[in-house]
Short mmCIF file of C-alpha atoms and ligand atoms in Angstrom, two decimals:
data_model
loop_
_atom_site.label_atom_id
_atom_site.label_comp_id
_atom_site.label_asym_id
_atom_site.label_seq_id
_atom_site.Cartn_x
_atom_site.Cartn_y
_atom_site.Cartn_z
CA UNK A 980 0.00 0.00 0.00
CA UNK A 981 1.64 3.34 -0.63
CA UNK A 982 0.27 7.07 -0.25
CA UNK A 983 -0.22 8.53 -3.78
CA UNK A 984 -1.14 11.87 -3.41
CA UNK A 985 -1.65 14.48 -0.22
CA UNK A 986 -3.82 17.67 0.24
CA UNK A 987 -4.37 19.72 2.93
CA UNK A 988 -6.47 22.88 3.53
CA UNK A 989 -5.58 24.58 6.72
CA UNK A 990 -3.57 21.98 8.54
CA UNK A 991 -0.87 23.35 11.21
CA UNK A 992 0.89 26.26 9.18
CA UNK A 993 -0.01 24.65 6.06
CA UNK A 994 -3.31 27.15 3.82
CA UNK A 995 -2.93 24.93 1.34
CA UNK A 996 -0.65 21.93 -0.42
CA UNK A 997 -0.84 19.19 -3.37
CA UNK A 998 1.72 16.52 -3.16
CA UNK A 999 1.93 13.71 -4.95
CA UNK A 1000 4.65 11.08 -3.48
CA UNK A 1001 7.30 8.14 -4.55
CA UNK A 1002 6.04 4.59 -3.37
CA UNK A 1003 9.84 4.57 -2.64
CA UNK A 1004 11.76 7.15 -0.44
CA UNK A 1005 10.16 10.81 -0.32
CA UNK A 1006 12.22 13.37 1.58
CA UNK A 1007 10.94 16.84 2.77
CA UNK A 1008 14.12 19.09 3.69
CA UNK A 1009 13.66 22.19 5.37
CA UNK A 1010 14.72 24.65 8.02
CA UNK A 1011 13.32 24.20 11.18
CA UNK A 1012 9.63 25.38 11.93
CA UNK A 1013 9.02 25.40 8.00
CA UNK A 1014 6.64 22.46 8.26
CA UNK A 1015 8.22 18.83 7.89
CA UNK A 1016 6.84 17.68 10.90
CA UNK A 1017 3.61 18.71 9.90
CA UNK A 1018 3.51 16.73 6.91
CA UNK A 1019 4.57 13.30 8.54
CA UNK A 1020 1.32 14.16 11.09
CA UNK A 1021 -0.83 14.81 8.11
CA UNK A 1022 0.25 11.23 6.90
CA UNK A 1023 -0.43 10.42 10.25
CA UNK A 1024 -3.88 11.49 10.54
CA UNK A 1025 -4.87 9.72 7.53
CA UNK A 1026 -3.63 6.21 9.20
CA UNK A 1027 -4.48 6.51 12.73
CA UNK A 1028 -7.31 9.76 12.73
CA UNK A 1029 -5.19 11.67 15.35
CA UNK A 1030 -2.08 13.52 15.36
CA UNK A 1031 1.36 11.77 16.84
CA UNK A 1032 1.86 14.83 18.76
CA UNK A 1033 -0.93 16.49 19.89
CA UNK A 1034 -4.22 15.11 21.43
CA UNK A 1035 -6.58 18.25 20.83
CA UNK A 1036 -7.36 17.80 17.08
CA UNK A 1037 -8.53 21.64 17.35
CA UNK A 1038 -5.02 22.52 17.74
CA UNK A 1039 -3.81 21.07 14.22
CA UNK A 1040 -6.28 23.39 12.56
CA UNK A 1041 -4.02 26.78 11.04
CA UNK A 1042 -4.37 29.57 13.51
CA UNK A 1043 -7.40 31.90 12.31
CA UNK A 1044 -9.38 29.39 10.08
CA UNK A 1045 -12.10 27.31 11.31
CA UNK A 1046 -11.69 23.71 9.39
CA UNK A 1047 -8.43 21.59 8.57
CA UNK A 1048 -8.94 18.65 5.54
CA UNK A 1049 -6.40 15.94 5.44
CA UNK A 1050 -6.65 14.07 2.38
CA UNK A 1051 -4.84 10.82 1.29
CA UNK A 1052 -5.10 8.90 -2.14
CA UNK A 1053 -3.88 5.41 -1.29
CA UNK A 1054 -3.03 2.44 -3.79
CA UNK A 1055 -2.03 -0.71 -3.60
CA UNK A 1056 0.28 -2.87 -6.42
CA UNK A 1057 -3.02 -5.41 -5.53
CA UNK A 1058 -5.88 -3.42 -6.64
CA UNK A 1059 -5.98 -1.53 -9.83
CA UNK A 1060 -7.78 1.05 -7.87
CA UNK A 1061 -7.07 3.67 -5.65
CA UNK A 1062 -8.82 4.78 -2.35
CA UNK A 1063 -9.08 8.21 -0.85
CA UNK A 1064 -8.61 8.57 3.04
CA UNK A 1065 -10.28 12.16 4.41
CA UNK A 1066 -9.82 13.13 7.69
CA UNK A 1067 -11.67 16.94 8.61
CA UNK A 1068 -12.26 18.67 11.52
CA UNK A 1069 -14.56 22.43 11.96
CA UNK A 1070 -14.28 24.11 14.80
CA UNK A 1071 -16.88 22.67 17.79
CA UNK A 1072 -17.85 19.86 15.16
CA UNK A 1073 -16.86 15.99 15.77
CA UNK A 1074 -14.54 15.36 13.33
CA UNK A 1075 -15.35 13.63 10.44
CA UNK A 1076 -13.15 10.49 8.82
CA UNK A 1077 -14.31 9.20 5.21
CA UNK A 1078 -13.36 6.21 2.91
CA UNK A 1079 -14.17 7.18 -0.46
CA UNK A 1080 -16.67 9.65 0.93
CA UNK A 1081 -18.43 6.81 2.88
CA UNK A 1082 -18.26 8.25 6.39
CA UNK A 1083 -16.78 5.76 9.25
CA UNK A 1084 -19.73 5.14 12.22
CA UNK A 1085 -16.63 4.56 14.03
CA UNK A 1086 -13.55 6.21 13.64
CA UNK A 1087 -12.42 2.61 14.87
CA UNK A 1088 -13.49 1.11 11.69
CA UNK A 1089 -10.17 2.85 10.30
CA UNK A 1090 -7.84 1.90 12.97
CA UNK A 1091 -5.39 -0.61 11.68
CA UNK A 1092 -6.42 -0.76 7.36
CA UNK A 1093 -3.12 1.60 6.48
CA UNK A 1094 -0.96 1.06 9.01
CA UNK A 1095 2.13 3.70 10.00
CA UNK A 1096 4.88 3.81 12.15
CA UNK A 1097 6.25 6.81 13.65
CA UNK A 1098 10.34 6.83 14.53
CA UNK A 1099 10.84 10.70 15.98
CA UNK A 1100 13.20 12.05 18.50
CA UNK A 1101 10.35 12.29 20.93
CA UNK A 1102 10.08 8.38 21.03
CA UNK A 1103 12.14 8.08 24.27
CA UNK A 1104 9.34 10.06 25.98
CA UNK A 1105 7.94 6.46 26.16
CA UNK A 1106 10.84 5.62 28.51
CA UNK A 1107 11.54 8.73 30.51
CA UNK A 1108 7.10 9.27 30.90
CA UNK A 1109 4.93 8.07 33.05
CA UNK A 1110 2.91 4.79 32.70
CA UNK A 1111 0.17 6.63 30.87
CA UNK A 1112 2.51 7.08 27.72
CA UNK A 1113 3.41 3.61 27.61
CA UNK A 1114 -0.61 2.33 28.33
CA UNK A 1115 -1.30 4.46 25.27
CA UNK A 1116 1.90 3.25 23.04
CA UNK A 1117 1.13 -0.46 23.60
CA UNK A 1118 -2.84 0.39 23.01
CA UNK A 1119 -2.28 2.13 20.02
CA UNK A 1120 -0.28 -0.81 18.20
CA UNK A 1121 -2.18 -3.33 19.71
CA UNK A 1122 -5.49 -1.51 18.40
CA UNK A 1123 -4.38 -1.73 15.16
CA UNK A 1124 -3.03 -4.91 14.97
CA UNK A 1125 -6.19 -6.52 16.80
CA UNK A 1126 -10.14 -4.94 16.31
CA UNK A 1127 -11.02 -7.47 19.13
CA UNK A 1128 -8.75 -5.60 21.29
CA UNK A 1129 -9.22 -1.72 20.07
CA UNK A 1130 -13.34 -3.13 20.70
CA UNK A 1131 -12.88 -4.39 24.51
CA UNK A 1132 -10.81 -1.07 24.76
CA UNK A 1133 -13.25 1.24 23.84
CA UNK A 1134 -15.85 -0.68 26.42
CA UNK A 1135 -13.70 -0.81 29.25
CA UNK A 1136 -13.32 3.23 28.83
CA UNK A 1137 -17.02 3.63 28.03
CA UNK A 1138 -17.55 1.77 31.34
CA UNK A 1139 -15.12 3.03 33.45
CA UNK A 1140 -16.58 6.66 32.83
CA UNK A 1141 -19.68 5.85 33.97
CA UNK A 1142 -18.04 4.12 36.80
CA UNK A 1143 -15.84 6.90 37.82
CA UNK A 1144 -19.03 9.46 37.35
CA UNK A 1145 -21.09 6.85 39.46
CA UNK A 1146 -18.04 7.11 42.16
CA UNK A 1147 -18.22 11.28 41.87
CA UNK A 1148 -22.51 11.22 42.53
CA UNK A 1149 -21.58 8.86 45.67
CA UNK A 1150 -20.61 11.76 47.74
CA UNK A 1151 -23.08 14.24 46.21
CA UNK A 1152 -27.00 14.86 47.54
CA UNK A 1153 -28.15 12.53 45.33
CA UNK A 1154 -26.85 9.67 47.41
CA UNK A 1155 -24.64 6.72 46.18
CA UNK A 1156 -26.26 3.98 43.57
CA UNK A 1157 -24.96 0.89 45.33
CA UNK A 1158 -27.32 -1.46 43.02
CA UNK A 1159 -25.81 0.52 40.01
CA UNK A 1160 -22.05 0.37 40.86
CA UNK A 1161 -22.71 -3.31 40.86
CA UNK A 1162 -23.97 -3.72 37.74
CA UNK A 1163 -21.21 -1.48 36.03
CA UNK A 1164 -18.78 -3.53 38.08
CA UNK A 1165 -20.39 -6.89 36.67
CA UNK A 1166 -19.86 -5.82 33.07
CA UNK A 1167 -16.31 -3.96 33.69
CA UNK A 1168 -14.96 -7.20 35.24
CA UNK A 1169 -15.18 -9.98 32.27
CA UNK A 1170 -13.53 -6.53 29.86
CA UNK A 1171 -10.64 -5.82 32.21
CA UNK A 1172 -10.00 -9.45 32.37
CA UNK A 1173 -9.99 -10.21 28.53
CA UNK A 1174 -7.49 -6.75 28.00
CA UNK A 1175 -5.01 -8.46 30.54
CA UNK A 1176 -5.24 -11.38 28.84
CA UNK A 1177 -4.74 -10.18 25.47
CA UNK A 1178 -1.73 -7.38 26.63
CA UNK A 1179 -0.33 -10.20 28.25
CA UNK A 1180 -0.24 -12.69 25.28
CA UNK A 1181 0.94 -9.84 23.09
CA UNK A 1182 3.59 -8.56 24.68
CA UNK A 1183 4.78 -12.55 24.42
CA UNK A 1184 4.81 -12.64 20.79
CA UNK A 1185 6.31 -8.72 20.76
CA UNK A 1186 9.48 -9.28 23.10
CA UNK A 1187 11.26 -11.74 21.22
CA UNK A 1188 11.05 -9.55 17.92
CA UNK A 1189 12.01 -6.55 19.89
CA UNK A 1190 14.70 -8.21 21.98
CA UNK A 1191 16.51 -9.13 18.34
CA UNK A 1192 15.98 -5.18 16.82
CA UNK A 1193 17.53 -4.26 19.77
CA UNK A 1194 20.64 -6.40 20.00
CA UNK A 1195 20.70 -5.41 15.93
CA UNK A 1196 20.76 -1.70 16.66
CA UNK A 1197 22.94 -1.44 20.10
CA UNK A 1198 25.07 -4.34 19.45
CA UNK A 1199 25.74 -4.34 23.48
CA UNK A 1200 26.07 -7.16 25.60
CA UNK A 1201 23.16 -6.13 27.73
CA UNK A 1202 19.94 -7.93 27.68
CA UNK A 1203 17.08 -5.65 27.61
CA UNK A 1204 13.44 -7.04 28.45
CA UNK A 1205 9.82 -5.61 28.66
CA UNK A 1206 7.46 -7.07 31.27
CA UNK A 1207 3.41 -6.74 31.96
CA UNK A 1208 2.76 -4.95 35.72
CA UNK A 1209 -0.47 -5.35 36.41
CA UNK A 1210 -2.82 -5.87 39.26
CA UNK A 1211 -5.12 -8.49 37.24
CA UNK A 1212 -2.97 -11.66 35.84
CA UNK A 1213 -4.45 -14.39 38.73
CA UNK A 1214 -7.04 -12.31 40.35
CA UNK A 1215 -10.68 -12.24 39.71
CA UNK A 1216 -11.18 -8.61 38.39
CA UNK A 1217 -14.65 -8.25 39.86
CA UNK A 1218 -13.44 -9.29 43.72
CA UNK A 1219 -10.99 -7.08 43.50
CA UNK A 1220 -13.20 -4.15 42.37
CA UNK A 1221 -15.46 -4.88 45.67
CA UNK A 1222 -12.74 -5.47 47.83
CA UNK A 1223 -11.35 -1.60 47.02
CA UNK A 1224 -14.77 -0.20 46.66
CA UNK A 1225 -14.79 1.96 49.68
CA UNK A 1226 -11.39 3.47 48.45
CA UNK A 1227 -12.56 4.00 45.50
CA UNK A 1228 -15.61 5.77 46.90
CA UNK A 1229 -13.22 7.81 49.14
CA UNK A 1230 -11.35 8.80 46.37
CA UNK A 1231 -14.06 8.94 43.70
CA UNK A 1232 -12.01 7.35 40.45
CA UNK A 1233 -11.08 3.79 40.52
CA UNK A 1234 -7.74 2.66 41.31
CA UNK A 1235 -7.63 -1.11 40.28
CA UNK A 1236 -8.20 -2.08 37.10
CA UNK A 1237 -5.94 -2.65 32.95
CA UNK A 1238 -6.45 1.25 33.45
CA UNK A 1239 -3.31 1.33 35.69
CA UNK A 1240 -1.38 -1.38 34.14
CA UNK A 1241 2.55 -0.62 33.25
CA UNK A 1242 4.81 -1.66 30.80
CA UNK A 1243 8.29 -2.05 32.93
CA UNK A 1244 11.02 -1.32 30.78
CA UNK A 1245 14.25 -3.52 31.45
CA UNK A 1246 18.09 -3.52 30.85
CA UNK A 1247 20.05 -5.94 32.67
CA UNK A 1248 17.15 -6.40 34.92
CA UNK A 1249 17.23 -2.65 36.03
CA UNK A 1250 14.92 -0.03 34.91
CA UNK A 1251 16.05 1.31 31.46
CA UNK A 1252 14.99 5.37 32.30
CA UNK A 1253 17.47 5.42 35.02
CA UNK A 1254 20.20 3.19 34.50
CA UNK A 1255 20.53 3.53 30.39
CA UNK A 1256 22.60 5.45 28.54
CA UNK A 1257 21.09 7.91 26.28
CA UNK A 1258 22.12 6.15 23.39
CA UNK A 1259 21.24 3.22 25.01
CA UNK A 1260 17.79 4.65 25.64
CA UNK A 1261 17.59 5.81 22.09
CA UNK A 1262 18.21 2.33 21.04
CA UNK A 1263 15.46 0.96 22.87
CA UNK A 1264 13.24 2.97 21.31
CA UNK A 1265 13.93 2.79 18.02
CA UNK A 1266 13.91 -0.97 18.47
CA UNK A 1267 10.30 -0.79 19.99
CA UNK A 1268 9.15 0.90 16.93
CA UNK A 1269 11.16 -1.72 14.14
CA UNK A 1270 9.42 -4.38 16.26
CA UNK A 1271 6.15 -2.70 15.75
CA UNK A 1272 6.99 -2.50 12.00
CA UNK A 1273 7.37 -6.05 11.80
CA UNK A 1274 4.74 -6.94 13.34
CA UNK A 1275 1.94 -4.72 11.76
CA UNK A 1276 4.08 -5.82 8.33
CA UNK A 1277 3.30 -8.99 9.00
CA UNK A 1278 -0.36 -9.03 9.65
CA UNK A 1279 -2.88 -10.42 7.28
CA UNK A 1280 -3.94 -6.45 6.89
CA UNK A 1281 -8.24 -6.02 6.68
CA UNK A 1282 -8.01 -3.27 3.81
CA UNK A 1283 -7.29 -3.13 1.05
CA UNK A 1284 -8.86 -6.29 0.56
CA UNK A 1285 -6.66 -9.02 2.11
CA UNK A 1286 -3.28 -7.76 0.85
CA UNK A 1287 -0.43 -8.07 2.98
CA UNK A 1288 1.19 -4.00 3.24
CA UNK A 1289 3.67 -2.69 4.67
CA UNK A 1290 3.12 0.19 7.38
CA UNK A 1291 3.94 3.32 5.69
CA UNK A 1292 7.28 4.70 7.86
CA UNK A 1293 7.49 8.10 9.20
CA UNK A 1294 10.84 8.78 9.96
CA UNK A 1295 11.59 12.37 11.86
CA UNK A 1296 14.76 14.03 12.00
CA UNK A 1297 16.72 11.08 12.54
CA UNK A 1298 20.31 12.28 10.53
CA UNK A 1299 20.09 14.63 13.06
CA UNK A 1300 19.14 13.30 16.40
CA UNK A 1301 20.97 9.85 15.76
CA UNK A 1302 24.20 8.65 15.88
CA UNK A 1303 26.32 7.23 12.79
CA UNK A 1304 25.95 3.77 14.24
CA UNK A 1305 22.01 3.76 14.58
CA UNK A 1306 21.40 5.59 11.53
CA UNK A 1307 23.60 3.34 9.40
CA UNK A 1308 21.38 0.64 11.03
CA UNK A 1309 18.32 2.17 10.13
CA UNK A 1310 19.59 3.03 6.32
CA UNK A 1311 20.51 -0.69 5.71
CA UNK A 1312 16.64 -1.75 6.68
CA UNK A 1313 16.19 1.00 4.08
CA UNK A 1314 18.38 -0.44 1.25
CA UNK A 1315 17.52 -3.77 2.29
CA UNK A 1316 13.69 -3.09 1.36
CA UNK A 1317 12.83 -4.46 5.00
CA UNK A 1318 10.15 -1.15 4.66
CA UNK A 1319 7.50 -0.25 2.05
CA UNK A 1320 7.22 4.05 1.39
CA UNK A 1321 9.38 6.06 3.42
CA UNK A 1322 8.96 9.52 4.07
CA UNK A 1323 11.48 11.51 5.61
CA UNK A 1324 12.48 14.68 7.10
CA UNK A 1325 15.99 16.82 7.27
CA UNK A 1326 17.46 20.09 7.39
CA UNK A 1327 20.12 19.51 4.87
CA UNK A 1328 19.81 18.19 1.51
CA UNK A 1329 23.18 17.35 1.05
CA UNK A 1330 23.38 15.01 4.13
CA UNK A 1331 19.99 13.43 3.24
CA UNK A 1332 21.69 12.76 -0.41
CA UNK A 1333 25.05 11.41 1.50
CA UNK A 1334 23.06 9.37 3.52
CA UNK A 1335 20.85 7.59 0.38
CA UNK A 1336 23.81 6.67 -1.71
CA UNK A 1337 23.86 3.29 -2.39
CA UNK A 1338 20.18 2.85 -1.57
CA UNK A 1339 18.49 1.68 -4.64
CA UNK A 1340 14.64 2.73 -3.97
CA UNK A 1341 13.17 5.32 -5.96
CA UNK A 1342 13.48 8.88 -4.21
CA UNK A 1343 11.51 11.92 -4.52
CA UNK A 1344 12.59 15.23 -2.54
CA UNK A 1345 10.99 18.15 -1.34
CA UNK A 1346 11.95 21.72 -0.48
CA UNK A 1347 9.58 23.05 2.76
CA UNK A 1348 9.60 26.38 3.13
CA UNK A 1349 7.26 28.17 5.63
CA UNK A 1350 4.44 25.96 4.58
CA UNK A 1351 5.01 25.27 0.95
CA UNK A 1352 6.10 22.31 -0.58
CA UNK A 1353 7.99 22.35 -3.80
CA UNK A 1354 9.84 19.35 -5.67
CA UNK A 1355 13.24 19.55 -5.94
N1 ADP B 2877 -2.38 25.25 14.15
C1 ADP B 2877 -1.32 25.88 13.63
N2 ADP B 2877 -1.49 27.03 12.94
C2 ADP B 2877 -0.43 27.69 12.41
N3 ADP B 2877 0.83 27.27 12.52
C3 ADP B 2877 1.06 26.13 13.19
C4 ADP B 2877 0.01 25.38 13.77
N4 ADP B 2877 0.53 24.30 14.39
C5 ADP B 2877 1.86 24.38 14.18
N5 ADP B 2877 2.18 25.46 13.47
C6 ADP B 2877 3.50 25.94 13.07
O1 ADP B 2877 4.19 24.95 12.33
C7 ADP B 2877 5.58 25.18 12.51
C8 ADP B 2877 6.30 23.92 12.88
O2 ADP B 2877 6.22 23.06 11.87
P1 ADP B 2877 7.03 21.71 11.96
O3 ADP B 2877 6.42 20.82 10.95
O4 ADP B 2877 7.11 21.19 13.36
O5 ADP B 2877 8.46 22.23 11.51
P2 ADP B 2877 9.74 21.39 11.14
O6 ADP B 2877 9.99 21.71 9.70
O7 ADP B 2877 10.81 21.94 12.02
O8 ADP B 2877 9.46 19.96 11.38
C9 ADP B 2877 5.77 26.10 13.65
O9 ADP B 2877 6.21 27.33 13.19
C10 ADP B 2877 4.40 26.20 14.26
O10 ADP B 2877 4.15 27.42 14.83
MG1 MG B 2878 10.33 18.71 12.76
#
């Protein structure tokens, strides 16, 4: 599957832009704050309906206009058509996803049919954050790699609101809906259990594969590892919602649950944020997100019809924020035509050039330049 053709209307500091891409390697080189990073999130929009960096989707609409449109024309070698991906959002509207002008009932529906991967100097914010950034790292890939588990996901949430707003009335003048709390406990408990179970069997099938991009990329003699904390594994979810119901009343949100799981992160059985190197760290997270390329690559993708396709890769700034030895790394996955499309972002033309001798994949570049794109 590769991205033909991109148009936006009012996205970031974009009014408007027409590009139509390489299904090889596209580059976009610019100074900082032209736009680059902008584009890849466009691109990412269209494969995951959100931005990579931001979670307020009003915020990715240009300052003084009132809509954004992200469109995508995607092909695929398979079908001898193409398909057109629009993402839009208006000001204190939903926002609106379409497949050929079809509109998703879910945005879910999309999550997972063009897959993309991400690999930007902010990925070791994954380490060095809290447990909420790594809950919504592992979600996100598992989502797309399994609708059974984006679908429990979105119930458990559904359900825990209520929960939570059920835990909030307890103190209020309306008194506290005992009878009520039960039942949303009866059908949270079979969800949180089936999430464990499936973050626990994927993150057995993900370690290996990540365990070998990592010894590829750091060629160390530590042993890193990635392990499942969670209160659930053994327990029966719904005795262990009653048995911490009167905290959870105290403290009106509920503290056990796959809400508050962690993903420990592990380098010679210590914790990677503070005993890693930064390279080291660096590492680690580029070798999370190969792993996830492998993976989604080698899923039996749902659209376009049953073709296997490779994720699209994103790949931010990394000539810059990389060292020789991880880039070289990264190039010779490149060359070795381990990805499908590639779209990439620099500062410098000539080092992007340096860096893609030898690589035999078609390339396109582009010049940014405060919000236009021109090809070079
Ligand atoms: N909603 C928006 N409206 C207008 N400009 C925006 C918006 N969001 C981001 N920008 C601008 O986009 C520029 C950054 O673009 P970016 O793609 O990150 O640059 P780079 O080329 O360095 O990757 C910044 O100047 C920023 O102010
Ligand atoms: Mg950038």
């Amino acid at each position: 599957m590769t991205l033909d053709q991109l148009h936006l209307l009012f996205f970031k500091n974009y009014d408007e832009a027409n590009l139509s891409f390489s299904p090889g390697i596209n580059c976009f080189i610019g100074d900082n704050g032209s736009g680059k990073t902008n584009l890849l999130d466009a691109i990412h929009y269209l494969a995951l309906t959100k931005s990579a960096f931001t979670t307020l989707d009003a915020q990715s609409i240009k300052q003084g206009a009132d809509f954004f449109v992200v469109k995508g024309k995607f092909s695929s070698p398979l079908l001898d058509r193409s398909e057109t991906i629009q993402v839009s959002l208006r000001t204190g509207q939903k926002k609106t996803l379409t497949h050929d002008k079809q509109p998703y009932e879910r945005l879910a529906d999309h999550i997972g049919r063009y897959p993309a991967v991400l690999i930007s100097p902010y990925d070791t914010d994954i380490i060095r954050q809290g447990s909420e950034e790594r809950r919504r790292y592992f979600d996100s890939l598992q989502s797309q790699l399994d609708p059974e588990f984006l679908n429990l996901l979105i119930q458990y949430n559904g359900l825990l609101r209520q929960r939570n707003a059920t835990l909030k009335q307890g103190t209020s003048s309306h008194g506290f809906d005992a009878l009520y709390l039960q039942a949303l406990d009866d059908q949270l408990a079979p969800l949180g259990e089936g999430l464990s179970i499936l973050r626990t069997s994927f993150l057995t099938e993900f370690l290996p594969v990540f365990q070998r991009h990592y010894q590829q990329l750091a060629e160390g003699r530590e042993q890193v590892s990635l392990e499942y904390k969670s209160q659930l594994p053994g327990q029966n979810f719904r005795h262990l919602l009653l048995a911490n119901e009167r905290r959870d009343l105290a403290l009106q949100r509920s503290t056990v649950g796959p809400h508050r799981d962690d993903f420990v992160f592990l380098m010679d059985k210590l914790p990677v944020k503070s005993y890693a190197s930064q390279g080291q760290q660096k590492s680690f997270a580029i070798a999370l997100k190969l792993a996830q390329f492998e993976l989604l690559a080698a899923r039996p993708a749902t659209a376009p019809a049953g073709s296997a396709s490779k994720p699209l890769l994103l790949l931010d700034d990394i000539f810059d924020r990389l060292d020789e030895k991880r880039i070289a790394r990264l190039l010779q996955l490149v060359a070795d035509q381990t990805f499908g499309q590639v779209f990439l972002t620099d500062t410098s033309l000539e080092r992007t050039d340096q860096a893609l001798i030898g690589v035999a994949t078609a390339i396109q570049r582009f010049r940014v330049q405060a919000g236009t794109v021109v090809l070079i």
